[in-house]
Coordinates of C-alpha atoms in Angstrom, one line a residue:
M1 CA -2.7 -11.3 16.4
L2 CA -4.9 -12.9 13.7
K3 CA -2.3 -15.6 13.0
V4 CA -1.8 -16.3 16.7
V5 CA -5.5 -16.6 17.4
S6 CA -6.1 -18.9 14.4
S7 CA -3.3 -21.2 15.4
A8 CA -4.3 -21.2 19.0
M9 CA -7.8 -22.3 18.0
A10 CA -6.2 -25.2 16.2
L11 CA -2.5 -26.0 16.2
T12 CA -3.1 -28.4 13.4
M13 CA -3.4 -25.6 10.9
L14 CA -3.1 -27.8 7.9
L15 CA -4.1 -26.9 4.4
A16 CA -7.0 -28.6 2.7
G17 CA -7.1 -29.7 -0.9
C18 CA -9.1 -29.4 -4.1
S19 CA -9.6 -32.1 -6.7
S20 CA -7.7 -33.1 -9.8
A21 CA -6.3 -30.8 -12.4
S22 CA -8.2 -27.5 -11.9
N23 CA -10.6 -25.7 -9.7
K24 CA -12.8 -22.8 -10.6
S25 CA -13.8 -20.7 -7.6
A26 CA -17.5 -20.1 -7.3
G27 CA -18.5 -16.6 -8.3
T28 CA -18.5 -14.3 -11.3
G29 CA -15.2 -13.9 -13.2
A30 CA -13.2 -16.1 -10.9
V31 CA -9.8 -17.2 -12.2
E32 CA -9.3 -20.9 -12.9
F33 CA -6.3 -22.6 -11.4
K34 CA -4.6 -26.0 -11.7
T35 CA -4.1 -27.8 -8.4
S36 CA -1.3 -30.1 -9.6
V37 CA 1.7 -30.0 -12.0
D38 CA 3.8 -32.7 -13.5
N39 CA 7.0 -31.4 -15.2
G40 CA 8.5 -34.8 -15.9
G41 CA 12.3 -35.3 -16.2
T42 CA 14.9 -37.4 -14.3
A43 CA 15.5 -36.6 -10.7
I44 CA 19.0 -35.4 -9.6
Q45 CA 20.7 -36.4 -6.4
D46 CA 21.5 -34.1 -3.5
G47 CA 19.4 -31.2 -4.8
K48 CA 18.6 -28.1 -2.6
L49 CA 14.9 -27.0 -2.7
K50 CA 14.6 -23.2 -2.5
V51 CA 11.5 -22.0 -0.7
G52 CA 10.4 -18.4 -0.8
I53 CA 8.6 -16.8 2.2
L54 CA 6.6 -13.8 0.9
S55 CA 6.9 -11.1 3.5
A56 CA 7.7 -7.4 3.8
D57 CA 9.1 -8.1 7.3
P58 CA 12.0 -10.2 8.4
L59 CA 11.7 -13.5 10.2
T60 CA 11.5 -13.0 14.0
G61 CA 13.5 -16.2 14.6
M62 CA 11.1 -17.7 17.1
F63 CA 11.5 -21.2 15.8
N64 CA 9.3 -23.0 18.3
P65 CA 6.6 -25.1 16.6
V66 CA 4.2 -24.7 19.5
F67 CA 4.8 -21.2 20.8
Y68 CA 5.8 -19.3 17.7
L69 CA 4.2 -15.8 17.2
Q70 CA 4.6 -15.1 13.5
A71 CA 3.2 -17.1 10.6
T72 CA 6.4 -16.5 8.6
D73 CA 8.4 -18.4 11.3
Y74 CA 5.9 -21.2 11.2
Y75 CA 6.3 -21.6 7.4
V76 CA 9.9 -22.6 8.1
M77 CA 8.8 -25.2 10.6
E78 CA 5.7 -26.8 9.2
D79 CA 7.5 -29.0 6.7
T80 CA 10.7 -29.5 8.6
M81 CA 9.9 -30.1 12.2
A82 CA 6.2 -29.7 12.9
G83 CA 3.3 -32.1 12.5
T84 CA 3.0 -35.3 14.6
F85 CA -0.5 -36.7 13.9
S86 CA -2.4 -37.7 10.7
T87 CA -5.6 -35.9 10.0
D88 CA -8.6 -36.8 7.8
E89 CA -10.1 -34.7 5.0
S90 CA -11.9 -32.5 7.6
Y91 CA -8.6 -32.0 9.5
R92 CA -9.6 -34.1 12.5
L93 CA -7.0 -36.2 14.3
K94 CA -6.9 -39.8 13.1
Q95 CA -6.9 -42.5 15.7
D96 CA -4.6 -45.5 16.1
V97 CA -2.2 -44.8 13.2
D98 CA 0.8 -46.9 14.1
D99 CA 3.0 -45.3 11.6
D100 CA 2.6 -41.7 13.0
P101 CA 5.4 -40.2 15.0
V102 CA 3.0 -40.4 18.0
K103 CA -0.1 -42.6 18.0
F104 CA -3.3 -40.9 19.1
H105 CA -6.1 -42.9 20.8
L106 CA -9.3 -41.4 22.3
D107 CA -11.5 -43.3 24.9
K108 CA -14.6 -41.1 25.2
D109 CA -16.1 -43.3 28.0
K110 CA -13.0 -42.9 30.1
K111 CA -12.5 -39.3 29.0
E112 CA -8.9 -40.2 28.2
V113 CA -6.4 -39.7 25.4
T114 CA -3.5 -42.1 25.2
L115 CA -0.3 -41.0 23.3
T116 CA 2.2 -43.6 22.3
V117 CA 5.6 -42.5 20.9
N118 CA 6.8 -44.4 17.9
K119 CA 9.7 -46.7 19.0
D120 CA 11.9 -45.4 16.2
L121 CA 11.3 -41.7 16.8
K122 CA 14.5 -39.8 17.7
W123 CA 15.6 -36.2 18.1
S124 CA 18.1 -34.7 15.7
N125 CA 20.8 -35.3 18.3
G126 CA 20.2 -39.0 18.2
K127 CA 18.4 -39.4 21.5
D128 CA 15.0 -41.1 21.8
V129 CA 11.8 -39.1 22.0
T130 CA 10.0 -40.1 25.2
A131 CA 6.9 -39.6 27.3
D132 CA 8.9 -37.0 29.3
D133 CA 9.1 -34.8 26.2
I134 CA 5.3 -34.8 25.8
I135 CA 4.8 -34.0 29.5
A136 CA 7.4 -31.2 29.4
T137 CA 5.6 -29.6 26.5
Y138 CA 2.3 -29.6 28.4
N139 CA 4.0 -28.3 31.5
L140 CA 5.4 -25.4 29.5
M141 CA 1.9 -24.7 28.1
G142 CA 0.5 -24.3 31.6
N143 CA 3.5 -22.8 33.3
K144 CA 2.3 -19.8 35.4
A145 CA 5.7 -18.1 35.0
Y146 CA 5.4 -18.0 31.2
T147 CA 3.3 -14.8 31.3
D148 CA 3.9 -14.0 27.6
N149 CA 2.3 -17.3 26.5
A150 CA -0.2 -16.4 23.7
R151 CA -1.2 -20.1 23.3
Y152 CA -2.6 -20.8 26.7
S153 CA -6.4 -20.5 27.0
D154 CA -9.2 -22.1 29.0
E155 CA -9.4 -24.7 26.2
F156 CA -6.6 -26.5 28.0
E157 CA -8.4 -26.4 31.3
V158 CA -10.6 -29.4 30.3
I159 CA -7.4 -31.4 31.2
E160 CA -7.7 -32.5 34.8
G161 CA -5.5 -30.4 37.1
M162 CA -4.4 -28.0 34.4
K163 CA -6.1 -25.0 35.9
D164 CA -4.7 -25.7 39.4
Y165 CA -1.2 -26.1 37.8
H166 CA -1.6 -22.9 35.8
D167 CA -2.8 -21.0 38.9
G168 CA 0.2 -22.2 40.9
K169 CA -1.9 -24.4 43.2
A170 CA -0.2 -27.6 42.1
S171 CA 3.3 -28.6 41.2
S172 CA 2.2 -30.9 38.3
I173 CA -0.8 -31.5 36.1
S174 CA -2.7 -34.3 37.8
G175 CA -4.5 -35.4 34.7
I176 CA -1.3 -36.1 32.7
T177 CA 0.5 -39.3 33.7
K178 CA 3.4 -41.3 32.4
K179 CA 2.4 -44.9 31.8
D180 CA 5.8 -45.9 30.6
D181 CA 8.8 -44.3 28.7
K182 CA 6.8 -44.2 25.5
T183 CA 3.2 -43.7 26.7
V184 CA 1.3 -40.7 28.2
V185 CA -2.3 -40.7 29.3
I186 CA -4.2 -37.4 29.4
K187 CA -7.4 -37.3 31.5
Y188 CA -10.1 -34.8 30.6
T189 CA -13.0 -33.5 32.7
E190 CA -15.1 -33.6 29.5
I191 CA -14.4 -34.7 25.9
K192 CA -15.6 -32.2 23.4
P193 CA -15.7 -33.0 19.7
S194 CA -13.4 -30.0 19.1
L195 CA -10.6 -32.0 20.7
L196 CA -10.3 -33.8 17.4
W197 CA -9.5 -30.4 15.8
G198 CA -6.8 -29.7 18.4
S199 CA -8.8 -27.8 21.0
G200 CA -7.1 -28.4 24.4
F201 CA -4.5 -30.5 22.8
I202 CA -0.9 -30.0 21.6
T203 CA 0.0 -31.4 18.2
T204 CA 3.8 -31.0 18.2
F205 CA 6.2 -31.7 21.1
L206 CA 9.4 -30.1 22.3
N207 CA 12.5 -31.6 23.8
K208 CA 12.4 -31.9 27.6
D209 CA 16.0 -30.8 28.2
Q210 CA 15.5 -27.7 26.0
V211 CA 12.2 -26.9 27.7
E212 CA 13.8 -27.1 31.2
A213 CA 16.7 -24.9 30.1
A214 CA 14.4 -22.3 28.6
S215 CA 12.1 -22.3 31.6
K216 CA 14.9 -21.2 34.0
D217 CA 14.5 -17.5 33.0
F218 CA 11.4 -16.5 31.0
S219 CA 12.8 -13.0 30.6
K220 CA 15.3 -14.5 28.2
F221 CA 12.9 -17.1 26.8
S222 CA 13.2 -16.0 23.2
E223 CA 17.0 -16.3 23.3
A224 CA 16.9 -19.9 24.5
E225 CA 18.0 -22.8 22.2
L226 CA 14.5 -24.2 22.4
N227 CA 13.5 -21.3 20.0
T228 CA 16.7 -20.4 18.2
K229 CA 18.2 -23.9 17.7
P230 CA 15.4 -26.3 18.4
L231 CA 15.9 -30.1 18.3
S232 CA 13.7 -31.8 15.8
Y233 CA 12.2 -35.3 15.3
G234 CA 10.9 -34.3 11.9
P235 CA 12.6 -34.8 8.5
Y236 CA 14.9 -31.8 8.9
Y237 CA 16.9 -29.8 11.5
F238 CA 18.0 -26.2 11.3
D239 CA 21.7 -26.1 10.3
K240 CA 22.2 -22.4 9.6
V241 CA 20.1 -19.4 10.4
V242 CA 20.9 -15.9 9.0
N243 CA 18.9 -13.6 11.3
G244 CA 15.7 -12.4 9.7
E245 CA 16.8 -13.5 6.2
S246 CA 17.1 -17.2 5.7
V247 CA 17.2 -20.7 7.2
L248 CA 19.1 -23.7 5.8
A249 CA 17.4 -27.0 6.9
K250 CA 19.3 -30.2 6.5
A251 CA 18.0 -33.8 6.5
N252 CA 17.7 -35.2 10.0
P253 CA 20.0 -38.3 10.0
Y254 CA 17.9 -39.8 12.8
F255 CA 14.5 -39.2 11.2
Y256 CA 12.5 -42.4 11.6
K257 CA 11.6 -42.3 7.9
K258 CA 14.9 -41.0 6.6
N259 CA 14.8 -43.3 3.5
D260 CA 11.8 -41.3 2.3
V261 CA 13.6 -38.0 2.4
K262 CA 14.5 -37.2 -1.3
I263 CA 15.5 -33.5 -0.8
K264 CA 18.6 -33.3 1.3
E265 CA 18.5 -29.6 2.0
I266 CA 15.8 -26.9 2.0
E267 CA 16.7 -23.2 2.0
Y268 CA 14.0 -20.8 3.2
K269 CA 14.5 -17.2 2.1
V270 CA 12.4 -14.1 2.9
V271 CA 11.3 -12.4 -0.3
S272 CA 9.7 -8.9 -0.2
P273 CA 6.5 -8.5 -2.3
A274 CA 8.1 -5.8 -4.3
Q275 CA 10.9 -8.1 -5.5
A276 CA 9.0 -11.4 -5.6
S277 CA 8.1 -11.4 -9.3
A278 CA 11.7 -10.8 -10.4
V279 CA 13.0 -13.4 -8.0
I280 CA 10.5 -16.0 -9.3
K281 CA 11.2 -15.2 -12.9
N282 CA 15.0 -15.5 -12.3
G283 CA 14.6 -19.0 -11.0
E284 CA 15.8 -18.1 -7.6
I285 CA 12.7 -19.7 -5.9
D286 CA 11.3 -23.2 -6.5
Y287 CA 8.3 -23.0 -4.3
M288 CA 6.3 -20.1 -2.7
K289 CA 2.8 -20.1 -1.4
S290 CA 0.3 -17.4 -0.4
L291 CA 1.1 -15.2 -3.4
T292 CA -0.6 -11.7 -3.2
T293 CA -2.7 -10.3 -6.1
G294 CA 0.3 -8.1 -7.1
V295 CA 2.8 -11.0 -7.3
Y296 CA 0.3 -13.2 -9.2
E297 CA -0.2 -10.4 -11.8
G298 CA 3.6 -10.3 -12.2
V299 CA 4.2 -14.0 -12.7
K300 CA 0.9 -15.4 -14.1
D301 CA 2.4 -15.5 -17.6
A302 CA 5.9 -16.7 -16.6
K303 CA 7.2 -19.7 -18.6
N304 CA 9.6 -21.1 -16.0
G305 CA 6.9 -22.5 -13.8
A306 CA 3.2 -22.5 -12.8
V307 CA 0.9 -20.9 -10.3
L308 CA -1.4 -23.5 -8.6
G309 CA -4.4 -22.4 -6.7
Q310 CA -7.2 -23.4 -4.4
P311 CA -9.8 -21.7 -2.1
D312 CA -8.1 -20.5 1.1
F313 CA -9.0 -20.6 4.8
Y314 CA -10.0 -16.9 4.8
M315 CA -13.0 -14.6 4.8
S316 CA -13.4 -10.9 4.8
Y317 CA -16.5 -9.0 5.9
V318 CA -18.1 -5.6 6.6
G319 CA -19.1 -5.6 10.3
F320 CA -21.5 -3.5 12.3
K321 CA -20.8 -2.2 15.8
L322 CA -23.8 -3.4 17.6
G323 CA -22.7 -3.1 21.2
K324 CA -19.7 -3.1 23.5
F325 CA -17.5 -5.7 25.3
D326 CA -18.1 -5.5 29.0
K327 CA -14.8 -6.4 30.6
D328 CA -16.2 -6.8 34.0
K329 CA -18.8 -9.3 32.8
G330 CA -16.4 -10.7 30.2
E331 CA -19.1 -10.7 27.5
S332 CA -20.6 -8.6 24.7
V333 CA -23.5 -6.4 25.5
V334 CA -25.8 -5.5 22.6
D335 CA -26.8 -1.8 22.3
P336 CA -30.5 -1.6 21.2
N337 CA -29.8 2.0 20.2
A338 CA -26.8 1.2 17.9
K339 CA -27.2 3.0 14.5
A340 CA -27.6 -0.4 12.7
A341 CA -29.6 -2.1 15.5
D342 CA -32.5 -2.8 13.1
V343 CA -31.7 -5.9 11.1
R344 CA -33.5 -4.3 8.1
V345 CA -30.8 -1.5 8.1
R346 CA -28.1 -4.1 8.0
Q347 CA -29.8 -6.0 5.2
A348 CA -30.1 -2.7 3.2
F349 CA -26.3 -2.2 3.5
G350 CA -25.9 -5.6 1.9
Y351 CA -28.3 -5.1 -1.0
A352 CA -26.8 -1.8 -1.8
V353 CA -23.4 -3.3 -2.9
D354 CA -22.5 -5.3 -6.0
W355 CA -20.2 -7.8 -4.1
D356 CA -19.5 -9.9 -7.2
Q357 CA -18.3 -6.9 -9.2
I358 CA -15.9 -5.8 -6.4
N359 CA -14.4 -9.2 -6.2
E360 CA -14.1 -9.5 -9.9
K361 CA -12.8 -6.0 -10.7
I362 CA -10.8 -4.9 -7.7
Y363 CA -9.4 -8.3 -6.8
K364 CA -9.2 -9.5 -10.4
G365 CA -11.2 -12.6 -9.9
L366 CA -8.8 -13.9 -7.2
R367 CA -11.5 -13.5 -4.6
F368 CA -15.2 -14.4 -4.8
T369 CA -18.3 -13.5 -2.9
A370 CA -18.8 -15.3 0.4
T371 CA -22.2 -16.8 1.3
D372 CA -24.3 -17.4 4.5
S373 CA -22.1 -16.5 7.5
G374 CA -19.0 -16.5 5.4
L375 CA -17.2 -18.8 8.0
Y376 CA -17.2 -21.9 5.8
P377 CA -15.5 -21.3 2.5
P378 CA -15.2 -24.2 -0.1
R379 CA -11.9 -25.2 1.6
V380 CA -14.0 -26.5 4.5
S381 CA -15.5 -29.2 2.3
M382 CA -17.6 -30.9 5.0
L383 CA -19.5 -27.7 6.0
Y384 CA -19.4 -25.6 2.8
N385 CA -22.9 -24.9 1.5
K386 CA -22.6 -24.7 -2.3
D387 CA -26.2 -23.3 -2.4
G388 CA -25.6 -20.7 0.3
K389 CA -27.2 -17.3 0.0
K390 CA -25.4 -14.1 -0.6
F391 CA -26.3 -10.5 -1.0
T392 CA -26.7 -9.3 -4.6
K393 CA -27.2 -5.7 -5.6
D394 CA -30.9 -4.6 -5.4
V395 CA -31.2 -0.9 -4.9
E396 CA -35.0 -0.9 -4.7
K397 CA -35.0 -3.6 -2.1
A398 CA -32.5 -1.7 -0.1
K399 CA -34.5 1.5 -0.2
K400 CA -37.7 -0.4 0.8
L401 CA -36.0 -1.9 3.8
L402 CA -34.7 1.5 4.9
D403 CA -38.2 3.0 4.5
E404 CA -39.6 0.2 6.7
A405 CA -37.0 0.8 9.3
G406 CA -38.0 4.4 9.5
L407 CA -34.9 5.9 7.9
K408 CA -36.2 8.5 5.4
D409 CA -34.9 11.6 3.7
T410 CA -36.8 14.4 5.4
D411 CA -34.9 17.4 4.2
G412 CA -34.5 16.5 0.5
D413 CA -30.7 16.3 0.3
G414 CA -30.8 12.7 -0.9
L415 CA -29.5 11.3 2.4
R416 CA -31.7 9.6 5.1
E417 CA -32.2 10.9 8.6
D418 CA -32.9 8.7 11.6
K419 CA -36.3 7.7 12.9
N420 CA -36.4 11.0 14.8
G421 CA -35.6 13.1 11.8
K422 CA -32.1 13.8 12.9
K423 CA -29.0 13.7 10.7
L424 CA -27.6 10.1 10.4
T425 CA -24.0 9.4 9.5
F426 CA -22.3 6.0 9.7
N427 CA -18.6 6.2 10.4
F428 CA -16.7 3.6 8.4
A429 CA -13.3 2.1 9.6
I430 CA -11.3 0.6 6.7
R431 CA -7.6 0.0 6.6
N432 CA -4.8 1.1 4.4
T433 CA -3.2 -2.3 3.8
G434 CA -0.6 -0.9 1.3
Q435 CA -2.4 -2.2 -1.8
D436 CA -3.0 0.2 -4.6
F437 CA -6.7 -0.5 -4.6
D438 CA -7.4 0.4 -0.9
Q439 CA -8.9 3.8 -1.6
T440 CA -10.9 2.5 -4.5
L441 CA -12.4 -0.2 -2.4
A442 CA -13.4 2.3 0.3
D443 CA -14.8 4.7 -2.3
T444 CA -16.8 2.0 -4.0
F445 CA -18.5 1.0 -0.7
I446 CA -19.4 4.6 0.2
K447 CA -20.7 5.4 -3.3
S448 CA -22.9 2.2 -3.2
W449 CA -24.4 3.1 0.1
K450 CA -25.0 6.7 -0.9
E451 CA -27.0 5.5 -3.8
V452 CA -29.7 4.2 -1.4
G453 CA -29.5 7.3 0.8
L454 CA -27.0 6.1 3.4
D455 CA -24.5 8.8 4.5
V456 CA -21.3 6.9 5.2
Q457 CA -18.0 8.7 5.9
L458 CA -14.5 7.4 6.6
V459 CA -13.4 7.6 10.2
D460 CA -11.4 10.8 10.5
G461 CA -11.9 11.3 6.8
K462 CA -9.2 8.8 5.7
L463 CA -8.1 5.2 5.6
M464 CA -6.7 3.9 8.9
S465 CA -3.4 2.3 9.6
P466 CA -3.7 -1.4 10.5
K467 CA -2.5 -0.6 14.1
D468 CA -5.0 2.3 14.6
W469 CA -7.8 0.1 13.1
S470 CA -7.0 -2.7 15.5
Q471 CA -6.7 -0.6 18.6
R472 CA -9.9 1.4 17.9
V473 CA -12.1 -1.5 16.7
T474 CA -11.1 -3.7 19.6
A475 CA -11.7 -0.9 22.1
D476 CA -15.2 -0.2 20.7
D477 CA -14.4 3.4 19.7
P478 CA -17.8 5.2 19.7
N479 CA -16.8 6.9 16.5
I480 CA -16.9 3.6 14.6
D481 CA -20.2 2.3 13.4
I482 CA -19.2 -0.1 10.6
F483 CA -15.8 -1.6 9.7
Q484 CA -14.2 -3.8 7.1
G485 CA -12.2 -6.8 8.6
A486 CA -11.0 -10.2 7.8
W487 CA -10.1 -13.5 9.4
G488 CA -7.7 -16.2 8.6
L489 CA -9.6 -19.3 9.7
G490 CA -8.1 -22.3 11.7
S491 CA -9.0 -25.9 10.9
N492 CA -11.4 -26.1 13.9
P493 CA -14.8 -25.0 12.4
N494 CA -16.3 -24.1 15.8
P495 CA -16.7 -20.3 15.6
S496 CA -17.1 -19.6 19.3
G497 CA -13.6 -18.1 19.5
L498 CA -14.5 -15.5 16.9
I499 CA -18.2 -14.7 17.4
G500 CA -19.1 -16.2 20.8
P501 CA -20.7 -14.0 23.5
T502 CA -17.6 -14.1 25.7
S503 CA -15.0 -13.8 22.9
P504 CA -13.1 -10.4 22.8
L505 CA -12.6 -11.1 19.1
N506 CA -16.4 -10.8 18.5
Y507 CA -15.8 -7.3 17.2
T508 CA -19.5 -6.7 16.2
R509 CA -20.3 -7.3 19.9
Y510 CA -23.5 -9.0 18.7
T511 CA -25.1 -11.9 20.4
S512 CA -28.6 -13.4 20.7
D513 CA -30.3 -16.3 22.4
T514 CA -30.6 -18.1 19.1
L515 CA -26.9 -17.9 18.3
T516 CA -25.9 -18.7 21.8
K517 CA -28.0 -21.9 21.7
N518 CA -26.4 -22.8 18.3
L519 CA -22.9 -22.4 19.7
E520 CA -23.7 -24.6 22.7
A521 CA -25.0 -27.2 20.4
L522 CA -21.8 -27.2 18.3
S523 CA -19.9 -28.2 21.5
S524 CA -22.2 -31.0 22.5
Q525 CA -21.5 -34.8 22.4
D526 CA -23.8 -35.1 19.5
M527 CA -21.1 -33.6 17.3
F528 CA -19.3 -36.9 17.2
D529 CA -22.0 -37.9 14.8
D530 CA -21.1 -36.4 11.4
E531 CA -24.7 -36.0 10.2
K532 CA -25.8 -34.3 13.4
L533 CA -22.7 -32.1 13.2
K534 CA -23.5 -31.0 9.6
A535 CA -27.1 -30.3 10.5
A536 CA -26.1 -28.2 13.6
Y537 CA -23.5 -26.2 11.6
R538 CA -25.9 -25.6 8.8
K539 CA -28.4 -24.2 11.3
F540 CA -25.8 -21.9 12.8
D541 CA -24.6 -20.8 9.4
T542 CA -28.1 -19.9 8.3
D543 CA -29.2 -18.2 11.5
Y544 CA -26.0 -16.1 11.6
A545 CA -26.6 -15.0 8.1
N546 CA -30.3 -14.1 8.8
E547 CA -29.3 -12.0 11.8
V548 CA -26.6 -10.1 9.8
P549 CA -24.0 -9.0 12.4
W550 CA -21.7 -8.7 9.5
L551 CA -22.0 -8.8 5.7
P552 CA -19.8 -11.6 4.2
F553 CA -17.5 -10.1 1.6
S554 CA -14.8 -12.3 0.1
W555 CA -13.4 -15.7 0.1
S556 CA -9.9 -15.8 -1.4
T557 CA -7.7 -18.0 -3.4
E558 CA -4.4 -19.4 -2.0
M559 CA -1.9 -19.3 -4.8
T560 CA 1.4 -21.3 -4.9
W561 CA 4.3 -20.9 -7.3
V562 CA 6.1 -24.0 -8.5
N563 CA 9.3 -23.8 -10.6
K564 CA 9.7 -26.2 -13.6
R565 CA 12.6 -28.0 -12.0
V566 CA 10.2 -29.5 -9.4
K567 CA 9.3 -32.8 -11.0
N568 CA 5.7 -32.9 -9.8
L569 CA 3.6 -31.4 -7.1
D570 CA 0.0 -32.0 -6.1
L571 CA -1.7 -29.7 -3.7
K572 CA -4.4 -32.2 -2.7
K573 CA -1.8 -34.8 -1.8
M574 CA 0.3 -32.3 0.0
N575 CA -2.7 -31.0 2.0
L576 CA -3.7 -34.5 3.0
G577 CA -0.1 -35.4 4.0
E578 CA 0.3 -37.8 1.1
Q579 CA 3.0 -35.7 -0.4
R580 CA 5.5 -33.6 1.7
L581 CA 8.3 -31.2 0.7
Y582 CA 10.9 -33.8 1.7
Q583 CA 9.4 -36.2 -0.9
L584 CA 9.7 -33.8 -3.8
E585 CA 12.3 -34.3 -6.5
L586 CA 14.3 -31.8 -8.5
T587 CA 15.3 -32.4 -12.2
S588 CA 18.2 -29.8 -12.5
D589 CA 20.8 -28.1 -10.3
T590 CA 19.4 -24.7 -10.8
G591 CA 15.9 -23.3 -11.1
A592 CA 14.4 -22.6 -14.6
K593 CA 14.5 -19.0 -15.6

């Protein structure tokens, strides 16, 4: 669900870059990584790039660049058939780029977006990409009969007529019109700055004929060629799919920049975490991103390639249950009697823990302590606050805050009672993620909190399965008082979808007048001015940190393996679209071992 939500927030889920040769993550003991590699050598012709997809689970085979459900499926598509618009360093859509597959133009005064298909753009069957393909994709997004659509949200209802179409009150979307065979005009009821990050906007388009065929019977939608054998206007099309295991992508002979395609074939293969180190060392994989801590430990000294790294779009946290989600009202309702309702109690939890040490020792320096709200890691360069505040261990300060909040040890057992002198236990939900340090992490938190007199116990006395954690945290189980969670963040920095008062994903169930006003400001027209945008986000970031609905825990490092036979690769160029997989070159027929 996390990956689905992140992508729904911003379908342009591109990766950002770091500078030059290396990057040292902020924080104690963080590992240094290079962000580029140049192996030299003479390029061979007709090489096959071998890409590893790190996953314990098979591919689901939903190869639809708009409606996919698993990140692993998207990894196969993002460099072969997805991506239509250029973005700037802050991941916002660029306007009027003539060389893009589809040119994007925004007229704020008219509240219109004009999309112009490149005259040379063709599908992998040789037919032209047209305005009808764009319209068909939007029709599928809003189709009432597509009840399993995880992508549709009220974000799309700023398009004129979309809600009526989605509700079945209209046969078409009145705000989407075909100007000519290559041009579509989309009329919005209001233009929000988040549009430039993909909110209420589709960034990859599907073939009209395949959409219409798939829409005839949504009970068999996943079996339709739109998802299993999709046409592509990107550099590659899917030639051979081995269910769950691998995909062979071949160069699209009709790609409008086919002369730039240097890699003729890319083979994607699922690699389990347990086998990844051996597969990499044997030279079976040329490129693999999102390495886990365990895989990194197994290949960090390998001589047949290099691990590149940069801060990721990710944050983990320890959250407090501060209310419940009222389904009838569709909003979070704060409980003034929650065990951690007093902000001083929440602050004390933060000062009791040595966050830097946990990230350095347990995560081996591959994660580093998050600051302020935790929502803007260094990867979000425009909004990252290098001077942000973080909790550091201060036992005496934590004890003082708890005393002030009225939580005192009245029976001499070393653990604090509540303000009425009754036993106080905080039930902690933390997952068993399959890592060998899961129990150690839980024990470290509990020991730290006990040191300041807080009695914290694991829910049901044990680590929770991810499924159980998800079901019970989302349902506001009264037996959960605090929980450890994480988010993979989309490129749209507006946090309303994660912590807004009406968001079901606001698991802390916390809201306040201050934060609500902040969120409203982030969606205002003023946010088209970068300086005002930065100031508004800084205020939100600071206010959220001061109210402490959660304790920011970790930001992480995204690690990428590159075999020596790849001539050169630069993460910054790749993330900005200046270098793509199809432009890489190989210097030998087989991977270095």
